[in-house]
Amino acid sequence: MAAASNPLPSITAPLKTSHINPPVQIPRFVYGTAWKKDRTTELVFEALRAGFKGVDTAAQPQHYREELVGAGVRKALEENTIKRADIHIQTKYTPPSGQDPQNLPYSLTDPLETQIRTSVASSLKNLDTPPSTYIDTLILHSPLPSLSLTVSAWKTLESYVPHSIRALGISNVNFSTLCALYDAVDIKPSVVQNRFYSSTGHDVPIRRLCAQHGIVYQSFWTLSGNRELLRKPLRRGQDAVGEAAQEIGTTREMALYLLVMGLGDVSVLNGTKDQSHMRDDLAGLEKWREWITREGRGARWEGWMERFRATIGQENFD
C-alpha cells in the first residue's frame, strides 16, 4: 500500500458524522465513565480540565453513574473549563438484558417504546446543561433479542433527532445485525462502539463497512483486550508498537492507541482514573503531531501501520 501523503488529519482532527446535518464532531479520545462509581463527578471534571472533549456514559446504573457524569460536566461548564459546544456527550439506552432488574431507569413491565422514552428522559435530566440540553450521540447499548425489536427501538430513538439527540449509534453489534439495521432504518448509525480485540478479529468486516458508509468506529477495551499487542514480540521486526513508542517518545500503551486511531475513522474510549495519565495520553496526540511533520516520517509511520494491519488481519482492508 502506498504511503499516505498527509496522514496528519487521520489522527489529530476530530471525526465528523456524515449522516446528520449539521454534522456531529467526535473527538479521537472519549473519556469512558464505566465503573467510576462515587468518583465519577471528580474524574469527569478532571478529564475535561485535562483537555478531553468527549464523555461516554449510559443509563445503566449497574455500571454507570450518569447523574454524576452530568454533575462533572456542569462543574466544568460553571468554572469555564470548557464550553458545552466543545463537548461531545454520549450516553446509551440499555435494553433489559443489560440491566440489573433491581436498579434500572425504567419499568420492565412497560412496553418497549415507553421503556426507551423513560430512559431518554432520565438521561436528558441527568445530563442537563442549561440553557440548552441535548445529547450529542445516543447509543443503543446492544441489539435487542430480534431484528424487529432492534429496529423498533431505533425508530423510537429516531423521533428525538436532531433536537434532543443529534446522532445515533449502536454498541456490541455483530456484522450481520449492523448490515440489517443499516438497511432498515431512516437515520443511519453515526457510531459503532465495539470491543476491539482478537476474539472478534478486531472487527475488520465491521470497520470496513463503517469506512464505506461514513460511520465512526469507536473502540473500547483497546488496552485491556489487547495485552498480546502490548507485549514485546519474540521476533525482531514485528514490534510496530514498540518502535512507534520509542521513536515518538511515548509509552507502548499510547503507541497502541495511535496505531488504532491510524486505522481510519476510529475514536477510542479512554477510561483512566489517573490524572497524570489523562494529561499524558492527550499529550501523546501532540507528540505524534509534532513527530509526523518532519521529513520522511510519513513513510515511516505507514510502514508501522502496514505491519500493524497485518498483525490484526487487515492486510486487504482497502
GROMACS .gro file of N, CA, C and O in nm, residues 202-295:
model
  376
  202HIS      N    1  -1.069  -0.830   1.556
  202HIS     CA    2  -1.055  -0.684   1.557
  202HIS      C    3  -1.155  -0.615   1.463
  202HIS      O    4  -1.128  -0.509   1.408
  203ASP      N    5  -1.271  -0.681   1.447
  203ASP     CA    6  -1.385  -0.620   1.376
  203ASP      C    7  -1.351  -0.573   1.235
  203ASP      O    8  -1.405  -0.470   1.189
  204VAL      N    9  -1.267  -0.645   1.164
  204VAL     CA   10  -1.228  -0.599   1.030
  204VAL      C   11  -1.349  -0.580   0.938
  204VAL      O   12  -1.363  -0.473   0.876
  205PRO      N   13  -1.442  -0.676   0.925
  205PRO     CA   14  -1.558  -0.653   0.836
  205PRO      C   15  -1.645  -0.535   0.881
  205PRO      O   16  -1.693  -0.458   0.797
  206ILE      N   17  -1.663  -0.521   1.012
  206ILE     CA   18  -1.745  -0.410   1.061
  206ILE      C   19  -1.677  -0.277   1.033
  206ILE      O   20  -1.740  -0.181   0.988
  207ARG      N   21  -1.547  -0.271   1.055
  207ARG     CA   22  -1.477  -0.144   1.031
  207ARG      C   23  -1.471  -0.112   0.882
  207ARG      O   24  -1.474   0.005   0.843
  208ARG      N   25  -1.467  -0.214   0.799
  208ARG     CA   26  -1.472  -0.190   0.654
  208ARG      C   27  -1.608  -0.130   0.617
  208ARG      O   28  -1.616  -0.034   0.539
  209LEU      N   29  -1.715  -0.187   0.674
  209LEU     CA   30  -1.850  -0.133   0.648
  209LEU      C   31  -1.861   0.011   0.697
  209LEU      O   32  -1.918   0.097   0.629
  210CYS      N   33  -1.806   0.036   0.815
  210CYS     CA   34  -1.809   0.173   0.869
  210CYS      C   35  -1.737   0.270   0.775
  210CYS      O   36  -1.786   0.381   0.747
  211ALA      N   37  -1.621   0.229   0.725
  211ALA     CA   38  -1.546   0.315   0.633
  211ALA      C   39  -1.624   0.342   0.505
  211ALA      O   40  -1.623   0.453   0.452
  212GLN      N   41  -1.695   0.242   0.456
  212GLN     CA   42  -1.772   0.257   0.333
  212GLN      C   43  -1.890   0.351   0.350
  212GLN      O   44  -1.930   0.419   0.255
  213HIS      N   45  -1.946   0.358   0.471
  213HIS     CA   46  -2.069   0.434   0.493
  213HIS      C   47  -2.049   0.558   0.581
  213HIS      O   48  -2.148   0.618   0.624
  214GLY      N   49  -1.925   0.594   0.608
  214GLY     CA   50  -1.901   0.715   0.686
  214GLY      C   51  -1.943   0.704   0.831
  214GLY      O   52  -1.986   0.803   0.892
  215ILE      N   53  -1.931   0.585   0.889
  215ILE     CA   54  -1.965   0.562   1.029
  215ILE      C   55  -1.838   0.564   1.112
  215ILE      O   56  -1.738   0.502   1.074
  216VAL      N   57  -1.840   0.634   1.224
  216VAL     CA   58  -1.725   0.636   1.314
  216VAL      C   59  -1.723   0.505   1.393
  216VAL      O   60  -1.823   0.467   1.454
  217TYR      N   61  -1.610   0.437   1.390
  217TYR     CA   62  -1.591   0.318   1.472
  217TYR      C   63  -1.528   0.361   1.603
  217TYR      O   64  -1.426   0.430   1.604
  218GLN      N   65  -1.589   0.323   1.714
  218GLN     CA   66  -1.540   0.364   1.846
  218GLN      C   67  -1.499   0.238   1.923
  218GLN      O   68  -1.581   0.151   1.950
  219SER      N   69  -1.370   0.230   1.955
  219SER     CA   70  -1.319   0.110   2.019
  219SER      C   71  -1.320   0.123   2.171
  219SER      O   72  -1.294   0.230   2.225
  220PHE      N   73  -1.351   0.011   2.238
  220PHE     CA   74  -1.326   0.004   2.382
  220PHE      C   75  -1.257  -0.128   2.412
  220PHE      O   76  -1.244  -0.213   2.325
  221TRP      N   77  -1.204  -0.139   2.534
  221TRP     CA   78  -1.114  -0.249   2.570
  221TRP      C   79  -0.987  -0.245   2.485
  221TRP      O   80  -0.925  -0.347   2.460
  222THR      N   81  -0.950  -0.128   2.440
  222THR     CA   82  -0.838  -0.116   2.346
  222THR      C   83  -0.708  -0.163   2.409
  222THR      O   84  -0.624  -0.224   2.340
  223LEU      N   85  -0.689  -0.136   2.536
  223LEU     CA   86  -0.568  -0.182   2.605
  223LEU      C   87  -0.592  -0.316   2.673
  223LEU      O   88  -0.517  -0.412   2.651
  224SER      N   89  -0.696  -0.325   2.754
  224SER     CA   90  -0.717  -0.448   2.832
  224SER      C   91  -0.749  -0.568   2.744
  224SER      O   92  -0.721  -0.682   2.782
  225GLY      N   93  -0.802  -0.547   2.626
  225GLY     CA   94  -0.835  -0.656   2.536
  225GLY      C   95  -0.724  -0.693   2.440
  225GLY      O   96  -0.740  -0.783   2.357
  226ASN      N   97  -0.610  -0.624   2.451
  226ASN     CA   98  -0.502  -0.645   2.355
  226ASN      C   99  -0.366  -0.654   2.424
  226ASN      O  100  -0.268  -0.595   2.380
  227ARG      N  101  -0.362  -0.732   2.532
  227ARG     CA  102  -0.236  -0.746   2.605
  227ARG      C  103  -0.127  -0.804   2.517
  227ARG      O  104  -0.009  -0.773   2.534
  228GLU      N  105  -0.167  -0.892   2.423
  228GLU     CA  106  -0.066  -0.953   2.336
  228GLU      C  107   0.000  -0.850   2.245
  228GLU      O  108   0.117  -0.864   2.207
  229LEU      N  109  -0.073  -0.743   2.209
  229LEU     CA  110  -0.014  -0.638   2.127
  229LEU      C  111   0.076  -0.546   2.208
  229LEU      O  112   0.164  -0.481   2.153
  230LEU      N  113   0.053  -0.540   2.339
  230LEU     CA  114   0.135  -0.457   2.425
  230LEU      C  115   0.265  -0.527   2.466
  230LEU      O  116   0.362  -0.462   2.502
  231ARG      N  117   0.266  -0.659   2.461
  231ARG     CA  118   0.387  -0.733   2.493
  231ARG      C  119   0.485  -0.726   2.376
  231ARG      O  120   0.445  -0.729   2.259
  232LYS      N  121   0.613  -0.721   2.408
  232LYS     CA  122   0.715  -0.718   2.305
  232LYS      C  123   0.725  -0.855   2.239
  232LYS      O  124   0.746  -0.955   2.307
  233PRO      N  125   0.710  -0.863   2.105
  233PRO     CA  126   0.717  -0.993   2.039
  233PRO      C  127   0.858  -1.052   2.043
  233PRO      O  128   0.957  -0.980   2.056
  234LEU      N  129   0.866  -1.184   2.031
  234LEU     CA  130   0.995  -1.252   2.038
  234LEU      C  131   1.078  -1.228   1.913
  234LEU      O  132   1.201  -1.222   1.919
  235ARG      N  133   1.013  -1.216   1.798
  235ARG     CA  134   1.086  -1.199   1.672
  235ARG      C  135   1.108  -1.052   1.641
  235ARG      O  136   1.017  -0.970   1.655
  236ARG      N  137   1.229  -1.019   1.599
  236ARG     CA  138   1.260  -0.881   1.564
  236ARG      C  139   1.186  -0.841   1.437
  236ARG      O  140   1.154  -0.924   1.353
  237GLY      N  141   1.160  -0.712   1.424
  237GLY     CA  142   1.094  -0.661   1.305
  237GLY      C  143   0.943  -0.670   1.309
  237GLY      O  144   0.877  -0.631   1.213
  238GLN      N  145   0.888  -0.723   1.419
  238GLN     CA  146   0.742  -0.736   1.429
  238GLN      C  147   0.682  -0.640   1.532
  238GLN      O  148   0.562  -0.642   1.554
  239ASP      N  149   0.766  -0.559   1.594
  239ASP     CA  150   0.719  -0.477   1.706
  239ASP      C  151   0.689  -0.334   1.662
  239ASP      O  152   0.758  -0.240   1.699
  240ALA      N  153   0.583  -0.319   1.582
  240ALA     CA  154   0.545  -0.185   1.538
  240ALA      C  155   0.508  -0.097   1.657
  240ALA      O  156   0.539   0.023   1.659
  241VAL      N  157   0.443  -0.156   1.757
  241VAL     CA  158   0.404  -0.079   1.875
  241VAL      C  159   0.527  -0.025   1.947
  241VAL      O  160   0.535   0.093   1.980
  242GLY      N  161   0.625  -0.111   1.971
  242GLY     CA  162   0.745  -0.069   2.042
  242GLY      C  163   0.828   0.031   1.965
  242GLY      O  164   0.879   0.128   2.021
  243GLU      N  165   0.842   0.010   1.834
  243GLU     CA  166   0.920   0.104   1.752
  243GLU      C  167   0.854   0.241   1.750
  243GLU      O  168   0.921   0.344   1.760
  244ALA      N  169   0.721   0.243   1.734
  244ALA     CA  170   0.650   0.371   1.734
  244ALA      C  171   0.665   0.441   1.869
  244ALA      O  172   0.689   0.563   1.875
  245ALA      N  173   0.653   0.365   1.978
  245ALA     CA  174   0.666   0.425   2.111
  245ALA      C  175   0.804   0.486   2.129
  245ALA      O  176   0.817   0.599   2.179
  246GLN      N  177   0.907   0.414   2.089
  246GLN     CA  178   1.043   0.463   2.109
  246GLN      C  179   1.072   0.588   2.025
  246GLN      O  180   1.128   0.686   2.075
  247GLU      N  181   1.034   0.586   1.899
  247GLU     CA  182   1.067   0.698   1.811
  247GLU      C  183   0.982   0.822   1.841
  247GLU      O  184   1.031   0.935   1.833
  248ILE      N  185   0.855   0.803   1.873
  248ILE     CA  186   0.768   0.917   1.902
  248ILE      C  187   0.793   0.970   2.043
  248ILE      O  188   0.771   1.086   2.071
  249GLY      N  189   0.843   0.883   2.130
  249GLY     CA  190   0.874   0.924   2.266
  249GLY      C  191   0.756   0.912   2.359
  249GLY      O  192   0.729   1.002   2.440
  250THR      N  193   0.686   0.798   2.349
  250THR     CA  194   0.570   0.777   2.433
  250THR      C  195   0.570   0.633   2.484
  250THR      O  196   0.663   0.558   2.460
  251THR      N  197   0.466   0.593   2.554
  251THR     CA  198   0.457   0.457   2.608
  251THR      C  199   0.405   0.361   2.502
  251THR      O  200   0.347   0.402   2.400
  252ARG      N  201   0.421   0.231   2.528
  252ARG     CA  202   0.364   0.132   2.438
  252ARG      C  203   0.212   0.143   2.434
  252ARG      O  204   0.150   0.126   2.328
  253GLU      N  205   0.151   0.174   2.548
  253GLU     CA  206   0.006   0.190   2.552
  253GLU      C  207  -0.040   0.303   2.461
  253GLU      O  208  -0.137   0.288   2.385
  254MET      N  209   0.030   0.417   2.468
  254MET     CA  210  -0.008   0.529   2.385
  254MET      C  211   0.019   0.498   2.238
  254MET      O  212  -0.060   0.537   2.150
  255ALA      N  213   0.127   0.429   2.210
  255ALA     CA  214   0.157   0.391   2.072
  255ALA      C  215   0.047   0.301   2.015
  255ALA      O  216   0.009   0.315   1.898
  256LEU      N  217  -0.005   0.210   2.098
  256LEU     CA  218  -0.115   0.126   2.052
  256LEU      C  219  -0.238   0.210   2.023
  256LEU      O  220  -0.306   0.191   1.921
  257TYR      N  221  -0.270   0.304   2.111
  257TYR     CA  222  -0.381   0.396   2.084
  257TYR      C  223  -0.362   0.465   1.948
  257TYR      O  224  -0.455   0.474   1.867
  258LEU      N  225  -0.242   0.515   1.923
  258LEU     CA  226  -0.215   0.588   1.799
  258LEU      C  227  -0.232   0.498   1.677
  258LEU      O  228  -0.291   0.540   1.576
  259LEU      N  229  -0.183   0.376   1.684
  259LEU     CA  230  -0.195   0.284   1.571
  259LEU      C  231  -0.341   0.248   1.546
  259LEU      O  232  -0.384   0.237   1.430
  260VAL      N  233  -0.419   0.231   1.652
  260VAL     CA  234  -0.562   0.202   1.635
  260VAL      C  235  -0.632   0.321   1.570
  260VAL      O  236  -0.712   0.306   1.477
  261MET      N  237  -0.601   0.442   1.616
  261MET     CA  238  -0.659   0.560   1.553
  261MET      C  239  -0.616   0.573   1.408
  261MET      O  240  -0.692   0.621   1.322
  262GLY      N  241  -0.495   0.528   1.378
  262GLY     CA  242  -0.444   0.535   1.242
  262GLY      C  243  -0.514   0.442   1.144
  262GLY      O  244  -0.492   0.450   1.023
  263LEU      N  245  -0.599   0.352   1.194
  263LEU     CA  246  -0.671   0.260   1.107
  263LEU      C  247  -0.779   0.328   1.026
  263LEU      O  248  -0.834   0.269   0.933
  264GLY      N  249  -0.813   0.452   1.058
  264GLY     CA  250  -0.917   0.523   0.983
  264GLY      C  251  -0.999   0.610   1.075
  264GLY      O  252  -0.946   0.672   1.166
  265ASP      N  253  -1.129   0.614   1.051
  265ASP     CA  254  -1.218   0.697   1.133
  265ASP      C  255  -1.249   0.623   1.262
  265ASP      O  256  -1.360   0.572   1.283
  266VAL      N  257  -1.150   0.617   1.349
  266VAL     CA  258  -1.161   0.544   1.475
  266VAL      C  259  -1.146   0.639   1.592
  266VAL      O  260  -1.048   0.714   1.600
  267SER      N  261  -1.241   0.634   1.682
  267SER     CA  262  -1.236   0.706   1.809
  267SER      C  263  -1.217   0.602   1.919
  267SER      O  264  -1.259   0.488   1.905
  268VAL      N  265  -1.150   0.640   2.026
  268VAL     CA  266  -1.112   0.545   2.130
  268VAL      C  267  -1.166   0.588   2.265
  268VAL      O  268  -1.148   0.703   2.306
  269LEU      N  269  -1.231   0.496   2.336
  269LEU     CA  270  -1.269   0.522   2.474
  269LEU      C  271  -1.148   0.506   2.564
  269LEU      O  272  -1.074   0.408   2.553
  270ASN      N  273  -1.127   0.603   2.650
  270ASN     CA  274  -1.014   0.605   2.742
  270ASN      C  275  -1.070   0.629   2.881
  270ASN      O  276  -1.122   0.736   2.910
  271GLY      N  277  -1.060   0.530   2.969
  271GLY     CA  278  -1.125   0.540   3.100
  271GLY      C  279  -1.028   0.549   3.216
  271GLY      O  280  -1.064   0.510   3.328
  272THR      N  281  -0.908   0.603   3.193
  272THR     CA  282  -0.810   0.610   3.301
  272THR      C  283  -0.863   0.689   3.420
  272THR      O  284  -0.934   0.788   3.403
  273LYS      N  285  -0.827   0.644   3.540
  273LYS     CA  286  -0.862   0.717   3.662
  273LYS      C  287  -0.746   0.802   3.711
  273LYS      O  288  -0.760   0.875   3.810
  274ASP      N  289  -0.634   0.794   3.644
  274ASP     CA  290  -0.512   0.863   3.685
  274ASP      C  291  -0.500   0.996   3.612
  274ASP      O  292  -0.496   1.000   3.488
  275GLN      N  293  -0.496   1.106   3.686
  275GLN     CA  294  -0.492   1.238   3.625
  275GLN      C  295  -0.367   1.258   3.540
  275GLN      O  296  -0.372   1.324   3.436
  276SER      N  297  -0.256   1.203   3.584
  276SER     CA  298  -0.133   1.218   3.505
  276SER      C  299  -0.144   1.142   3.373
  276SER      O  300  -0.097   1.188   3.269
  277HIS      N  301  -0.212   1.026   3.376
  277HIS     CA  302  -0.233   0.952   3.252
  277HIS      C  303  -0.327   1.027   3.159
  277HIS      O  304  -0.310   1.022   3.037
  278MET      N  305  -0.427   1.096   3.214
  278MET     CA  306  -0.515   1.178   3.131
  278MET      C  307  -0.432   1.278   3.051
  278MET      O  308  -0.445   1.290   2.928
  279ARG      N  309  -0.346   1.350   3.121
  279ARG     CA  310  -0.265   1.452   3.055
  279ARG      C  311  -0.166   1.389   2.958
  279ARG      O  312  -0.145   1.438   2.848
  280ASP      N  313  -0.102   1.279   3.001
  280ASP     CA  314  -0.001   1.216   2.917
  280ASP      C  315  -0.062   1.159   2.788
  280ASP      O  316   0.000   1.167   2.681
  281ASP      N  317  -0.181   1.102   2.799
  281ASP     CA  318  -0.244   1.046   2.679
  281ASP      C  319  -0.279   1.155   2.579
  281ASP      O  320  -0.259   1.139   2.457
  282LEU      N  321  -0.332   1.266   2.627
  282LEU     CA  322  -0.362   1.376   2.537
  282LEU      C  323  -0.233   1.436   2.480
  282LEU      O  324  -0.227   1.473   2.362
  283ALA      N  325  -0.130   1.442   2.563
  283ALA     CA  326   0.000   1.491   2.514
  283ALA      C  327   0.057   1.398   2.408
  283ALA      O  328   0.131   1.442   2.319
  284GLY      N  329   0.023   1.267   2.417
  284GLY     CA  330   0.070   1.173   2.317
  284GLY      C  331   0.021   1.207   2.178
  284GLY      O  332   0.094   1.186   2.079
  285LEU      N  333  -0.101   1.258   2.167
  285LEU     CA  334  -0.151   1.302   2.037
  285LEU      C  335  -0.068   1.417   1.984
  285LEU      O  336  -0.037   1.424   1.864
  286GLU      N  337  -0.030   1.510   2.072
  286GLU     CA  338   0.051   1.624   2.031
  286GLU      C  339   0.192   1.579   1.992
  286GLU      O  340   0.251   1.631   1.897
  287LYS      N  341   0.246   1.482   2.064
  287LYS     CA  342   0.379   1.430   2.029
  287LYS      C  343   0.377   1.369   1.890
  287LYS      O  344   0.469   1.388   1.810
  288TRP      N  345   0.271   1.295   1.861
  288TRP     CA  346   0.259   1.235   1.728
  288TRP      C  347   0.251   1.344   1.622
  288TRP      O  348   0.316   1.335   1.517
  289ARG      N  349   0.173   1.448   1.649
  289ARG     CA  350   0.156   1.555   1.551
  289ARG      C  351   0.288   1.626   1.524
  289ARG      O  352   0.320   1.658   1.408
  290GLU      N  353   0.366   1.649   1.629
  290GLU     CA  354   0.497   1.712   1.609
  290GLU      C  355   0.593   1.618   1.536
  290GLU      O  356   0.668   1.660   1.448
  291TRP      N  357   0.589   1.490   1.573
  291TRP     CA  358   0.681   1.393   1.513
  291TRP      C  359   0.654   1.373   1.364
  291TRP      O  360   0.746   1.368   1.282
  292ILE      N  361   0.526   1.364   1.324
  292ILE     CA  362   0.491   1.328   1.187
  292ILE      C  363   0.524   1.437   1.088
  292ILE      O  364   0.536   1.411   0.967
  293THR      N  365   0.540   1.560   1.132
  293THR     CA  366   0.561   1.672   1.039
  293THR      C  367   0.702   1.675   0.981
  293THR      O  368   0.726   1.747   0.884
  294ARG      N  369   0.794   1.601   1.038
  294ARG     CA  370   0.931   1.604   0.988
  294ARG      C  371   0.945   1.518   0.863
  294ARG      O  372   0.875   1.420   0.844
  295GLU      N  373   1.039   1.554   0.780
  295GLU     CA  374   1.057   1.489   0.651
  295GLU      C  375   1.083   1.339   0.668
  295GLU      O  376   1.163   1.296   0.751
   0.00000   0.00000   0.00000
